[in-house]
Amino acid sequence: MSNHVYKMVELVGSSPESSDDAIRSAIAKAGVTLKHIDWFEVLQTRGHIVDGAIAHWQVTVKVGFRVED
Amino acid sequence: MSNHVYKMVELVGSSPESSDDAIRSAIAKAGVTLKHIDWFEVLQTRGHIVDGAIAHWQVTVKVGFRVED
Amino acid sequence: MSNHVYKMVELVGSSPESSDDAIRSAIAKAGVTLKHIDWFEVLQTRGHIVDGAIAHWQVTVKVGFRVED
Amino acid sequence: MSNHVYKMVELVGSSPESSDDAIRSAIAKAGVTLKHIDWFEVLQTRGHIVDGAIAHWQVTVKVGFRVED
Amino acid sequence: MSNHVYKMVELVGSSPESSDDAIRSAIAKAGVTLKHIDWFEVLQTRGHIVDGAIAHWQVTVKVGFRVED
Amino acid sequence: MSNHVYKMVELVGSSPESSDDAIRSAIAKAGVTLKHIDWFEVLQTRGHIVDGAIAHWQVTVKVGFRVED
Amino acid sequence: MSNHVYKMVELVGSSPESSDDAIRSAIAKAGVTLKHIDWFEVLQTRGHIVDGAIAHWQVTVKVGFRVED
Amino acid sequence: MSNHVYKMVELVGSSPESSDDAIRSAIAKAGVTLKHIDWFEVLQTRGHIVDGAIAHWQVTVKVGFRVED
Amino acid sequence: MSNHVYKMVELVGSSPESSDDAIRSAIAKAGVTLKHIDWFEVLQTRGHIVDGAIAHWQVTVKVGFRVED
Amino acid sequence: MSNHVYKMVELVGSSPESSDDAIRSAIAKAGVTLKHIDWFEVLQTRGHIVDGAIAHWQVTVKVGFRVED
Amino acid sequence: MSNHVYKMVELVGSSPESSDDAIRSAIAKAGVTLKHIDWFEVLQTRGHIVDGAIAHWQVTVKVGFRVED
Amino acid sequence: MSNHVYKMVELVGSSPESSDDAIRSAIAKAGVTLKHIDWFEVLQTRGHIVDGAIAHWQVTVKVGFRVED
């Protein structure tokens, strides 16, 4: 991280597969509109349960990206 | 919450009436520019005091909305 | 609080009216099965938004009750 | 907030009516002895339950006031 | 989440395989005695180490279920 | 901790003698109805004061016990 | 706790004997100038070490007392 | 703060000079695209170390600005 | 810290110059009325922004002082 | 855990594969120099993003090991 | 504390007797290998339960010691 | 941060000059015995007050360094 300014946005990704996949889905969506994404931090892991099994993992992340000069 | 990605934004609503109204004012304002708003969470409740009485309730909320596919 | 032991249970009450009513609904439900309820503490306030307005206030509380001797 | 120094005191207000009223009761009491009260922050909301209903809302607040020059 | 009351219980699931499996084991056990389980939240991830490798992942979760009317 | 699932319950024990005794009283009470109690964690220590002295130590603990297979 | 307002002050008590005695010393000192002290909460336990042994236990507490009407 | 709604964004500013300068760099960048910036809060202070000295201070701040009516 | 009791008060100092100066202003003001001030701890750093620049740094500190025997 | 003393060290493990693998890499490295490692706790999960995908998962853990008698 | 640098290490002490003794055991062990130990802070109190009684108190502390010049 | 493992140590630096200098003093001391120091995070800022002025700023930091392969 050099002399730049970074911005962080908070996203919730979801996946029927795993907690890691829920994170990947949030980052993939962020990459559609944001450039220069540099890192993420996990804030919370939760999920929706249907018929006694996890239907969706839902992970809240903060994603940091460099603001263009 | 299905297989979507959600984004959260942090707002401070204010009201001279009550803490609940301060939350409603933040959500009403968010609805002007955001579609698919789904939930909110309260982060902090505070207020401004004038002449010994509460002039404005100020409540910080995070509002979650679905990012369009 | 005298020389007794207390137990705490965590509940989420909901209400279309107000945050206070969501708390009252949790306590009313707790009273159906628990005796000697003595106090509550608010852990989190959130809500569900439909069409840009709060459809349900959802408040998480811990309720403390005395365990019978 | 200009070039002043502020002091914060922690109070617990109570009310049989509502959580907002418990906050107002704490601020009203603070105003009896303190001048220049400027803002408050909610730290905790709890309450006393009697016969399955909320007898008193008890809200802990920090109140900030300007120290005289 | 409609006009219901929910209860949350705290469980620790374990698994020799992965952190996600430890969560699934807690939810599977909860489903043996609880109906209407709706969501979970992860509180802590830890594990037991034997001979320098993870013998058991141990994940603490809160599980929320609807209280019957 | 092997491949089991554990449940945690939150209790407040009290004692006129000491903070450690308040913890022991909570665990003793838990043992009346729960089997396989394995560990506890202290969440909060407080107390009731009468005539300027501590009348009761009140310690909130979480107690973990193995859920039977 | 009835319809009163309470104030909380933060104190650090110390003792060469034990953590409980450090709390008692803080409460005893508070009682010299404050009336109607009702409860305390422990915020932090630490201590000073001299020659490899604990010379003083230092416990930070908040003490709550009723403000006179 | 009057009857307005405020929005908060999270930024990381950096500076080779000092922690205060890292905050100023984040606020200066925010001012390029945002109007009505009113306050900031520091969330975290960290930095990058090269050859045993601080190469960049990196301070995470939340910046609050009034949403136009 | 010997066998004394200490009291902590919470202050907000402000300065147009720097975060450190805001702390110094709070401590200087505390010294006008309190004797035996011994240490401080920073709780929060924030500031007021005017025309895109920091008009006042505002730092909340707790100041500890020995209560006279 | 018997009558021993344990020490905890804080490590950040990384992996291009998964969050669980980042934890395993930290524990494997700890085992090179430490004996009697007994448990770990996850403190934070984050990662580095390159070209819109997770290049490295980075998980901070505390590892506990028994100090030899 | 003068112009020195201090280092902190995290330890878990245990005792069958009391929470205070668990702290003393951690400090005694630290003193075998560390010089200039100056203070400790309690992070967590927990314990192991066997046959419904506390078999070991386990207290996590951070111990601070001066780094030699 | 590539595929390495990092270790974090907690230090308290002090300085009569400023909070930033207290951080620099901790990092300079760490560099005497540790190689590959990569980043730091501030945990707490406090200080010692003598005759109403700050005699020493004391800042607790965590310093991260790469463990050699």
Coordinates of C-alpha atoms in Angstrom, one line a residue, chain B residues 18-21 23-24 40 42 45, chain C residues 13-26 40 42 44-46 54 56-61, chain D residues 18-20 45 54 57:
Chain B
S18 CA -38.4 9.8 18.7
S19 CA -35.6 7.3 18.1
D20 CA -37.8 5.1 15.9
D21 CA -38.7 8.2 13.7
I23 CA -34.6 5.4 11.9
R24 CA -37.6 5.8 9.6
F40 CA -31.6 -2.4 8.6
V42 CA -29.1 -0.1 14.5
T45 CA -28.4 6.0 19.2
Chain C
G13 CA -39.3 -10.4 19.2
S14 CA -40.9 -8.7 16.3
S15 CA -43.6 -6.0 15.7
P16 CA -44.9 -3.9 12.8
E17 CA -45.4 -1.0 15.2
S18 CA -42.2 0.0 17.1
S19 CA -39.0 -1.2 18.6
D20 CA -40.5 -1.1 22.1
D21 CA -43.4 -3.3 20.9
A22 CA -41.0 -5.9 19.5
I23 CA -39.4 -6.2 22.9
R24 CA -42.8 -6.5 24.6
S25 CA -43.7 -9.3 22.2
A26 CA -40.6 -11.3 23.1
F40 CA -34.3 -8.1 30.1
V42 CA -31.4 -5.4 24.5
Q44 CA -29.6 -5.8 18.9
T45 CA -32.2 -3.8 17.0
R46 CA -32.9 -4.5 13.3
I54 CA -40.3 -1.0 8.0
H56 CA -41.2 -5.6 11.1
W57 CA -39.0 -4.3 13.9
Q58 CA -36.9 -7.2 15.2
V59 CA -35.2 -6.8 18.5
T60 CA -32.9 -9.4 20.1
V61 CA -33.2 -9.5 23.9
Chain D
S18 CA -41.0 3.6 27.0
S19 CA -37.3 3.4 26.3
D20 CA -37.3 7.0 24.9
T45 CA -31.2 -0.6 27.2
I54 CA -42.1 -4.3 31.7
W57 CA -37.4 0.7 31.2

